[in-house]
Amino acid sequence: MIDISNISKTFNLGTVNENTAIRDISLNVRKGDFITIVGSNGAGKTTLLNLITGSILPSTGTIKILGKDVTRSPEYKRAAYIGRIFQNPTLGTSGKLSLEDNMNICSKKGFKGLKISLNAKQRDLFKKELVALEMGLEDRLKDNVGLLSGGQRQALTLLMTVLSRPALLLLDEHTAALDPRNAEIVLGLTQRFIDDYKLTSMMITHNMKHAIEFGNRLLMMDRGEIILDVSGDEKRTLTVEKLVNKFHEIRQTEYVTDEALLTL
Amino acid sequence: MIEGILVDGLIFAVMAMGVFITFRVLNFPDLTVDGSFATGAAVATMCITNGLGIFPGLLLAFASGAAAGAVTAIIHNRLKVPNLLAGILTMTMLYSINIRILGGRANVALLRVDTIISNVIKLGGSIPREWTLLIFMILFTGTIKVLLDVFFHTDLGVTLGAMGDNEQMVISQGVNPKTMKVLGVGLSNGLVALSGAMLAQYQGFADANLGIGMVVQGLAAVMLGEFLFRSNKIGMLTVQVILGAILYKALMFLGRYYGYYINLTPSDLKLLTGILVIISLSIAKTRNTVGSKKWGIK
């Protein structure tokens, strides 16, 4: 479904600050995959997602989505296939607009015309969808989103993102800015939406337990490379200990700091 | 007297709604306004004096303003220059263009020709001139307000509303933010030019310097309106802008009328406007800091 071949990304090419964030990565995301991505800070996880969404363009290599070469196409065009949720809950919604207006914008992708599509039927639909969040938001359609808490806002973002049934759902540490209770709720919702709508998704997480518990495939990244790609039975029987050992095996390092970076 | 202020304020309110769209909705501080206001006045005046008609004149005025706004947005989009600089560039270029439109003169009078204003007065018959105009301007500005409210309820309008607050969200929804900026800044300057076209007919002439200081005046009106009440409904926000515009004109009238006791001249009004904006900004700032302490947010 997503074909990434030999992409690299070097920032500030030819200067003293030259920095290769992604080194010759090839990855094939199959339809229905739920991939979790772990790796220390600076491993290139977010850069990889940025390359897929098109918010940055690769130095070399090609990216295909649903068989179409999108390597050079701008972010807003690719957005037709991709739903992305950021770590910062305020990036997915507009705090200045009401809940119903926010949901209205997200219910259909692409250029908006001079149609008023927000009507009673649409509102009922939104209410029904909001009930699934179990946060009482269905009674607050007219409230500005800026009044919601971080957890509510991120849950709403998640709901709004899956509303348009994207071909690929990208989650960039989307629970990291939330308190543990809200993080659990949002993660639970994530799993449910992915199951219900059979979404293909990629989730970056700093939590190794989550990386093992969720999804059918796990990628480990380090210094701009994918150093581990496990799926199937191997993924199911994975433990945190095994994962850490694998990391040392592959990198043949025994730094204490590595364990600190790969938070348990 | 009061009718005069209201008419003045209602003409001015159309311009202020344009400024509201860029500064408040789009978060795109646009200085094109200083040029496009005079462009609207010039285009309408030339259309009328050359016998093209009043309504074609108003339409062309709107279109030329919209084109000027689109140019600003395109400069900003293509050359990646800050929106302020893009606006200043267009505004400066418009000064020359406006004099071209006026046939090489800085000032063209609308004498002995029918304008929308003179037609309306004729239509009013025995009703006093200023009252006829007031009724007409309430209808005119009211219609624009309602059209704008409807526009901001459409999918396109709502997305434009999200633009100023969260560009990333708009991109994520598959909408090109550049197109949105061209549309938004274009619409804003179309309204500004329309307001200029009305003012030229009201005062009976178009002047290449008509737009100087317009942005700040519009901003003053928007900010005054925001002090009146709070709302998140677009229908109420446009009411705020209109009331703010009238209030601003009333304050300026007081400044002109009673100012001479403290030795103020009409040329001091721009200074007063600037001070008014600064006071509004500082009040808004203190309000925000007080509010945030109360609610515990940054």
XYZ file of C-alpha atoms in Angstrom:
562
model
C 0.000 0.000 0.000
C 2.798 2.381 0.931
C 6.033 1.735 -0.909
C 9.074 3.549 0.336
C 12.229 2.801 -1.597
C 15.707 3.948 -0.728
C 14.796 7.299 0.774
C 17.366 9.465 2.484
C 17.054 12.852 4.011
C 19.992 15.131 4.720
C 19.393 18.482 6.341
C 21.676 21.462 5.658
C 23.505 19.614 2.898
C 26.995 20.948 2.273
C 27.244 22.990 5.472
C 28.967 22.320 8.786
C 25.539 21.477 10.204
C 24.992 18.706 7.684
C 22.887 16.052 9.304
C 21.566 12.855 7.775
C 18.303 12.076 9.522
C 17.221 9.183 7.303
C 19.699 6.784 5.684
C 18.524 4.771 2.702
C 15.322 3.397 4.186
C 13.062 1.020 2.258
C 9.765 -0.002 3.760
C 6.635 -1.637 2.477
C 3.501 -0.994 4.508
C 0.849 -3.624 3.755
C -2.845 -2.933 3.866
C -4.182 -3.500 7.382
C -0.788 -3.236 9.037
C -0.644 -1.587 12.445
C 3.005 -0.725 12.818
C 4.531 0.557 16.028
C 7.817 2.439 15.800
C 10.328 2.745 18.639
C 13.724 4.317 18.826
C 15.724 6.833 20.814
C 15.523 10.577 20.332
C 16.955 11.613 16.992
C 16.563 8.134 15.490
C 14.500 9.612 12.640
C 11.006 8.402 13.580
C 9.244 11.731 13.137
C 11.331 12.568 10.066
C 10.118 9.321 8.491
C 6.494 10.332 9.094
C 7.217 13.843 7.808
C 8.581 12.310 4.609
C 5.463 10.181 4.186
C 3.083 13.120 4.728
C 5.183 15.409 2.552
C 5.784 18.147 5.104
C 9.440 17.631 4.114
C 10.718 16.205 0.821
C 13.358 13.444 0.640
C 16.894 14.053 -0.680
C 16.801 10.766 -2.616
C 14.415 7.845 -3.114
C 10.746 7.483 -3.958
C 7.492 7.167 -2.030
C 4.399 5.540 -3.469
C 0.954 5.598 -1.872
C -1.631 3.176 -3.298
C 0.639 2.691 -6.303
C 0.895 6.410 -7.025
C 4.258 8.149 -6.943
C 3.849 11.031 -4.484
C 7.541 11.716 -3.828
C 7.278 15.354 -4.914
C 3.610 16.104 -4.354
C 2.756 18.712 -1.691
C 1.453 17.822 1.748
C -2.106 19.042 1.180
C -2.515 16.758 -1.839
C -1.291 13.657 -0.015
C -3.572 14.536 2.878
C -6.371 12.962 0.850
C -4.940 9.539 1.805
C -3.319 10.320 5.118
C -4.658 11.203 8.538
C -2.013 12.393 10.960
C -2.174 13.080 14.669
C 0.553 15.067 16.369
C 1.888 14.938 19.893
C 0.549 18.466 20.476
C -3.242 18.208 20.927
C -3.777 21.759 19.632
C -2.432 20.955 16.155
C -5.329 18.765 15.093
C -8.214 21.103 15.830
C -8.993 24.804 15.684
C -9.579 26.186 19.171
C -11.268 29.261 17.772
C -14.060 27.276 16.112
C -16.909 25.329 17.644
C -16.827 21.557 17.915
C -19.364 21.094 15.126
C -17.464 23.411 12.776
C -14.274 21.485 13.459
C -15.955 18.177 12.717
C -17.556 19.636 9.622
C -14.191 20.658 8.175
C -12.814 17.180 8.761
C -15.774 15.142 7.567
C -14.639 15.488 3.972
C -11.133 15.960 2.604
C -10.193 18.308 -0.194
C -11.192 21.783 -1.341
C -14.299 23.173 0.291
C -16.975 24.873 -1.767
C -19.751 27.344 -1.008
C -22.008 24.647 0.355
C -23.475 24.694 3.837
C -23.184 21.034 4.741
C -23.670 21.502 8.472
C -27.349 20.661 8.992
C -29.495 18.812 11.507
C -28.697 15.447 9.933
C -24.981 16.125 10.037
C -25.237 17.259 13.682
C -27.007 14.042 14.635
C -24.267 12.075 12.953
C -21.580 14.026 14.821
C -23.399 13.495 18.105
C -23.569 9.768 17.486
C -19.845 9.670 16.734
C -19.047 11.751 19.826
C -20.962 9.391 22.106
C -18.326 6.781 21.279
C -15.710 8.909 23.052
C -17.665 8.684 26.338
C -16.568 12.177 27.318
C -19.903 13.983 27.222
C -18.808 15.986 24.186
C -22.056 15.205 22.365
C -23.731 17.930 24.450
C -21.075 20.532 23.640
C -21.338 20.838 19.848
C -21.593 24.639 20.038
C -18.667 25.102 22.426
C -15.323 26.331 21.166
C -12.758 23.538 21.022
C -10.352 25.831 22.893
C -12.427 25.163 26.019
C -11.718 21.407 25.984
C -8.961 19.692 27.969
C -5.900 18.248 26.250
C -7.229 14.712 26.543
C -10.630 15.646 25.178
C -9.030 17.573 22.358
C -6.781 14.675 21.359
C -9.672 12.203 21.500
C -11.670 14.587 19.315
C -8.749 14.900 16.888
C -8.596 11.121 16.666
C -12.322 10.893 15.981
C -12.164 13.679 13.383
C -9.208 12.045 11.677
C -10.900 8.665 11.311
C -14.144 10.371 10.230
C -12.772 10.672 6.681
C -11.486 7.027 6.763
C -7.900 7.743 5.697
C -5.981 5.032 3.836
C -3.131 5.538 6.294
C -3.289 6.758 9.881
C -0.080 8.234 11.301
C 0.225 8.677 15.054
C 3.220 10.672 16.214
C 3.450 10.008 19.961
C -0.112 11.193 20.124
C -0.516 10.350 23.806
C 2.840 11.678 25.051
C 1.487 15.094 26.066
C -1.421 13.634 28.046
C -1.656 12.514 31.658
C -1.498 8.715 32.142
C -5.259 8.275 32.550
C -6.128 10.248 29.407
C -3.282 8.569 27.535
C -4.861 5.169 28.308
C -8.273 6.379 27.154
C -6.926 7.793 23.879
C -4.865 4.665 23.232
C -7.923 2.498 23.851
C -9.904 4.591 21.391
C -7.082 4.343 18.876
C -7.122 0.555 19.022
C -10.903 0.494 18.707
C -11.054 2.814 15.704
C -8.255 0.911 13.963
C -10.107 -2.377 14.519
C -13.543 -1.008 13.629
C -12.520 0.719 10.425
C -9.644 -1.647 9.530
C -7.239 1.267 9.240
C -3.654 0.869 8.158
C -1.605 2.731 10.707
C 1.840 3.632 11.971
C 2.344 4.697 15.576
C 5.464 6.222 17.064
C 5.786 5.615 20.775
C 8.412 6.061 23.455
C 6.727 3.426 25.533
C 8.188 -0.005 24.720
C 5.336 -1.794 26.446
C 2.860 -0.062 24.165
C 5.003 -0.819 21.135
C 4.857 -4.522 21.991
C 1.249 -4.614 23.140
C -0.219 -2.785 20.145
C -0.044 -3.575 16.460
C 1.019 -6.513 14.337
C 4.425 -5.232 13.346
C 7.216 -3.405 15.146
C 9.995 -1.262 13.729
C 12.998 -0.152 15.698
C 14.917 2.826 14.390
C 18.373 4.050 15.244
C 20.449 6.826 13.693
C 18.251 7.147 10.634
C 17.942 3.432 9.892
C 15.366 0.738 10.533
C 17.424 -1.780 12.464
C 14.639 -4.183 13.357
C 11.379 -5.151 11.649
C 9.370 -7.858 13.437
C 5.895 -9.104 12.682
C 3.705 -12.187 13.013
C 4.496 -14.724 15.750
C 7.809 -13.121 16.518
C 6.022 -9.873 17.317
C 3.398 -11.639 19.457
C 5.979 -13.326 21.666
C 8.153 -10.241 21.995
C 8.994 -8.898 25.442
C 10.674 -5.685 26.523
C 13.721 -7.655 27.625
C 14.039 -9.436 24.282
C 13.706 -6.115 22.497
C 16.474 -4.468 24.500
C 18.708 -7.482 23.968
C 18.047 -7.408 20.252
C 19.001 -3.775 20.152
C 22.364 -4.484 21.791
C 22.911 -7.497 19.588
C 22.366 -5.507 16.437
C 24.287 -2.438 17.471
C 26.824 -4.427 19.523
C 26.929 -1.750 22.151
C 26.501 -2.052 25.875
C 26.075 1.568 26.828
C 24.040 2.059 29.914
C 22.582 5.177 28.323
C 20.897 3.151 25.594
C 18.626 1.558 28.125
C 17.848 4.960 29.545
C 16.931 6.222 26.112
C 14.673 3.308 25.305
C 12.383 4.029 28.226
C 10.631 1.005 29.631
C -25.456 65.383 13.008
C -26.019 61.937 14.466
C -27.338 60.726 11.080
C -24.165 61.987 9.471
C -21.984 60.052 11.898
C -24.047 56.907 11.376
C -23.843 57.142 7.571
C -20.118 57.779 7.801
C -19.747 54.851 10.198
C -21.770 52.461 8.047
C -19.707 53.221 4.924
C -16.585 52.793 7.008
C -17.931 49.529 8.501
C -17.704 47.786 5.114
C -13.981 48.539 5.095
C -13.648 47.484 8.734
C -15.221 44.106 7.892
C -12.475 43.656 5.318
C -9.826 44.425 7.925
C -11.587 42.046 10.332
C -11.281 39.192 7.796
C -7.534 39.558 7.380
C -6.507 40.526 10.897
C -8.907 38.419 12.927
C -10.108 35.523 10.786
C -7.054 34.821 8.629
C -4.411 36.167 11.014
C -2.788 37.758 7.967
C -1.985 41.406 8.845
C -2.619 42.938 5.449
C -1.524 46.476 4.572
C -2.837 46.368 0.998
C -5.894 48.153 2.396
C -4.230 51.582 2.310
C -3.933 51.213 -1.455
C -7.012 49.188 -2.335
C -9.367 51.625 -0.582
C -8.315 54.394 -2.968
C -8.377 51.911 -5.877
C -12.048 51.230 -5.187
C -12.784 54.947 -5.032
C -10.854 55.617 -8.241
C -12.388 52.748 -10.229
C -15.954 53.631 -9.241
C -15.403 57.343 -9.925
C -13.947 56.750 -13.376
C -16.701 54.274 -14.264
C -19.338 56.813 -13.297
C -17.748 59.883 -14.930
C -17.167 57.887 -18.122
C -20.771 56.783 -18.256
C -20.242 53.076 -17.561
C -22.886 53.171 -14.862
C -23.069 53.025 -11.089
C -23.508 49.297 -10.519
C -20.840 48.216 -12.987
C -18.674 50.766 -11.185
C -19.312 49.200 -7.789
C -18.755 45.693 -9.149
C -15.520 46.678 -10.858
C -14.384 48.452 -7.692
C -14.933 45.235 -5.711
C -13.163 43.186 -8.377
C -10.143 45.508 -8.547
C -9.799 45.449 -4.773
C -10.051 41.663 -4.777
C -7.364 41.502 -7.471
C -5.081 43.750 -5.408
C -5.564 41.509 -2.372
C -4.883 38.417 -4.467
C -1.613 39.986 -5.662
C -0.512 40.499 -2.050
C -1.337 36.887 -1.182
C 0.455 35.589 -4.285
C 3.600 37.631 -3.513
C 3.512 36.185 0.004
C 2.895 32.624 -1.254
C 5.362 32.518 -4.128
C 8.277 34.544 -2.814
C 7.820 33.417 0.805
C 8.115 36.996 2.039
C 6.333 38.009 5.264
C 2.716 39.067 4.738
C 3.462 42.574 6.027
C 6.091 43.156 3.356
C 3.863 41.705 0.634
C 1.112 44.116 1.656
C 3.437 47.127 1.694
C 4.707 46.227 -1.786
C 1.199 46.048 -3.253
C 0.124 49.188 -1.419
C 3.079 51.159 -2.784
C 2.513 49.932 -6.325
C -1.176 50.727 -6.028
C -0.397 54.398 -5.375
C 0.950 54.748 -8.929
C -1.785 52.556 -10.382
C -4.493 54.608 -8.667
C -3.196 57.831 -10.245
C -3.177 56.022 -13.604
C -6.787 54.978 -13.069
C -7.676 58.577 -12.258
C -6.211 59.580 -15.617
C -2.939 60.941 -14.361
C -4.561 63.157 -11.734
C -4.458 62.794 -7.962
C -8.031 63.933 -7.558
C -11.204 63.531 -9.648
C -14.522 65.114 -8.684
C -17.937 63.531 -9.181
C -19.725 66.744 -10.164
C -22.973 66.942 -12.110
C -23.182 63.151 -12.505
C -25.607 60.712 -10.979
C -24.091 58.618 -8.203
C -25.647 55.954 -6.028
C -25.933 58.617 -3.333
C -27.691 61.246 -5.492
C -30.051 58.566 -6.854
C -30.978 57.429 -3.382
C -31.640 61.003 -2.275
C -33.916 61.493 -5.276
C -35.706 58.271 -4.374
C -36.236 59.536 -0.835
C -38.342 62.456 -2.064
C -39.344 64.686 0.814
C -37.513 62.691 3.492
C -34.496 64.718 4.703
C -31.327 63.920 2.771
C -29.319 62.477 5.640
C -32.145 60.253 6.855
C -32.677 58.773 3.402
C -28.998 58.031 3.216
C -29.040 56.487 6.658
C -31.851 54.091 5.716
C -30.042 53.215 2.511
C -26.702 52.606 4.253
C -28.338 50.428 6.904
C -29.731 48.298 4.076
C -26.447 48.333 2.135
C -24.096 47.482 5.017
C -26.702 45.127 6.501
C -26.875 43.159 3.247
C -23.093 42.832 3.117
C -23.028 41.736 6.750
C -25.644 39.033 6.121
C -23.879 37.827 2.964
C -20.631 37.618 4.907
C -22.330 35.712 7.744
C -23.742 33.207 5.255
C -20.348 32.872 3.588
C -18.690 32.068 6.911
C -21.237 29.312 7.456
C -20.334 27.560 4.223
C -17.691 24.837 4.233
C -15.276 27.208 2.518
C -15.965 29.966 5.044
C -15.498 27.673 8.047
C -12.216 26.412 6.624
C -11.109 30.015 6.152
C -11.942 30.493 9.831
C -9.664 27.601 10.769
C -6.822 28.993 8.602
C -5.907 31.866 10.885
C -5.895 29.634 13.931
C -4.353 26.407 12.695
C -2.854 26.242 9.230
C -1.601 22.679 9.828
C -5.149 21.469 10.356
C -6.251 23.008 7.057
C -3.354 21.310 5.243
C -4.173 18.001 6.940
C -7.680 18.237 5.529
C -6.317 18.324 2.010
C -6.881 22.040 1.439
C -4.191 24.190 -0.149
C -3.476 26.980 2.361
C -2.139 29.202 -0.427
C -5.465 29.154 -2.257
C -7.223 29.993 0.990
C -4.981 33.019 1.520
C -5.619 34.301 -2.007
C -9.371 33.929 -1.488
C -9.402 35.456 1.991
C -7.163 38.447 1.320
C -8.963 38.958 -1.997
C -12.390 39.006 -0.355
C -11.124 41.374 2.318
C -9.739 43.886 -0.158
C -12.826 43.587 -2.337
C -14.861 44.859 0.614
C -12.311 47.578 1.325
C -12.489 48.784 -2.285
C -16.293 48.690 -2.216
C -16.216 50.887 0.865
C -13.871 53.271 -0.948
C -16.256 53.368 -3.910
C -19.136 54.322 -1.620
C -17.101 56.996 0.175
C -16.029 58.612 -3.110
C -19.683 58.970 -4.110
C -20.674 60.183 -0.654
C -18.045 62.904 -0.499
C -18.184 63.614 -4.234
C -14.611 62.911 -5.263
C -11.901 60.274 -5.438
C -8.406 60.998 -4.218
C -5.202 58.992 -4.582
C -4.453 59.696 -0.907
C -7.833 58.531 0.329
C -6.480 55.314 1.801
C -3.643 56.646 3.929
C -3.934 55.257 7.455
C -6.955 53.108 6.587
C -5.556 49.860 8.038
C -4.985 51.437 11.423
C -8.417 53.065 11.374
C -10.048 49.765 10.459
C -8.113 48.020 13.185
C -9.202 50.665 15.690
C -12.830 50.012 14.712
C -12.398 46.228 15.036
C -10.788 46.576 18.464
C -13.377 49.064 19.742
C -16.078 46.607 18.687
C -14.396 43.788 20.565
C -14.671 45.728 23.815
C -18.458 45.887 23.534
C -19.235 42.205 24.187
C -17.833 38.717 23.698
C -19.028 36.065 21.305
C -17.815 33.215 19.104
C -20.667 33.519 16.595
C -19.745 35.078 13.277
C -23.087 36.922 13.160
C -22.229 38.671 16.429
C -18.629 39.311 15.425
C -19.736 41.236 12.319
C -22.161 43.220 14.508
C -19.165 44.067 16.704
C -17.239 45.344 13.694
C -20.133 47.531 12.511
C -20.735 48.998 15.972
C -17.004 49.511 16.410
C -16.839 51.380 13.091
C -19.698 53.685 14.109
C -18.162 54.218 17.534
C -14.832 55.063 15.950
C -16.435 57.620 13.627
C -18.279 59.119 16.587
C -15.036 59.459 18.549
C -13.325 61.083 15.595
C -16.282 63.429 15.212
C -15.937 64.433 18.851
C -12.232 64.935 18.294
C -12.919 67.251 15.366
C -15.817 69.056 16.996
C -14.554 69.624 20.498
C -10.864 69.125 19.820
C -10.280 72.744 19.018
C -10.778 73.639 22.684
C -7.538 71.815 23.316
C -6.045 73.053 20.049
C -6.537 69.829 18.025
C -6.676 70.110 14.247
C -8.089 67.520 11.801
C -4.548 66.506 10.955
C -4.102 65.319 14.546
C -6.790 62.650 14.129
C -4.382 60.029 12.752
C -2.249 60.506 15.847
C -5.362 60.046 17.985
C -6.285 56.906 16.025
C -2.847 55.436 16.600
C -3.053 56.194 20.314
C -6.518 54.650 20.397
C -5.150 51.400 18.898
C -2.253 51.380 21.356
C -4.630 51.883 24.299
C -6.901 49.111 22.966
C -3.926 46.774 22.576
C -2.732 47.429 26.119
C -6.216 46.946 27.565
C -6.567 43.692 25.632
C -3.158 42.593 26.907
C -3.932 43.271 30.573
C -7.281 41.559 30.161
C -5.562 38.479 28.779
C -2.936 38.295 31.519
C -5.563 38.753 34.221
C -7.750 36.142 32.561
C -4.939 33.630 32.220
C -3.992 33.956 35.880
C -7.551 33.211 36.772
C -7.818 30.144 34.541
C -4.273 28.958 35.055
C -3.238 28.889 31.413
C -0.325 30.578 29.716
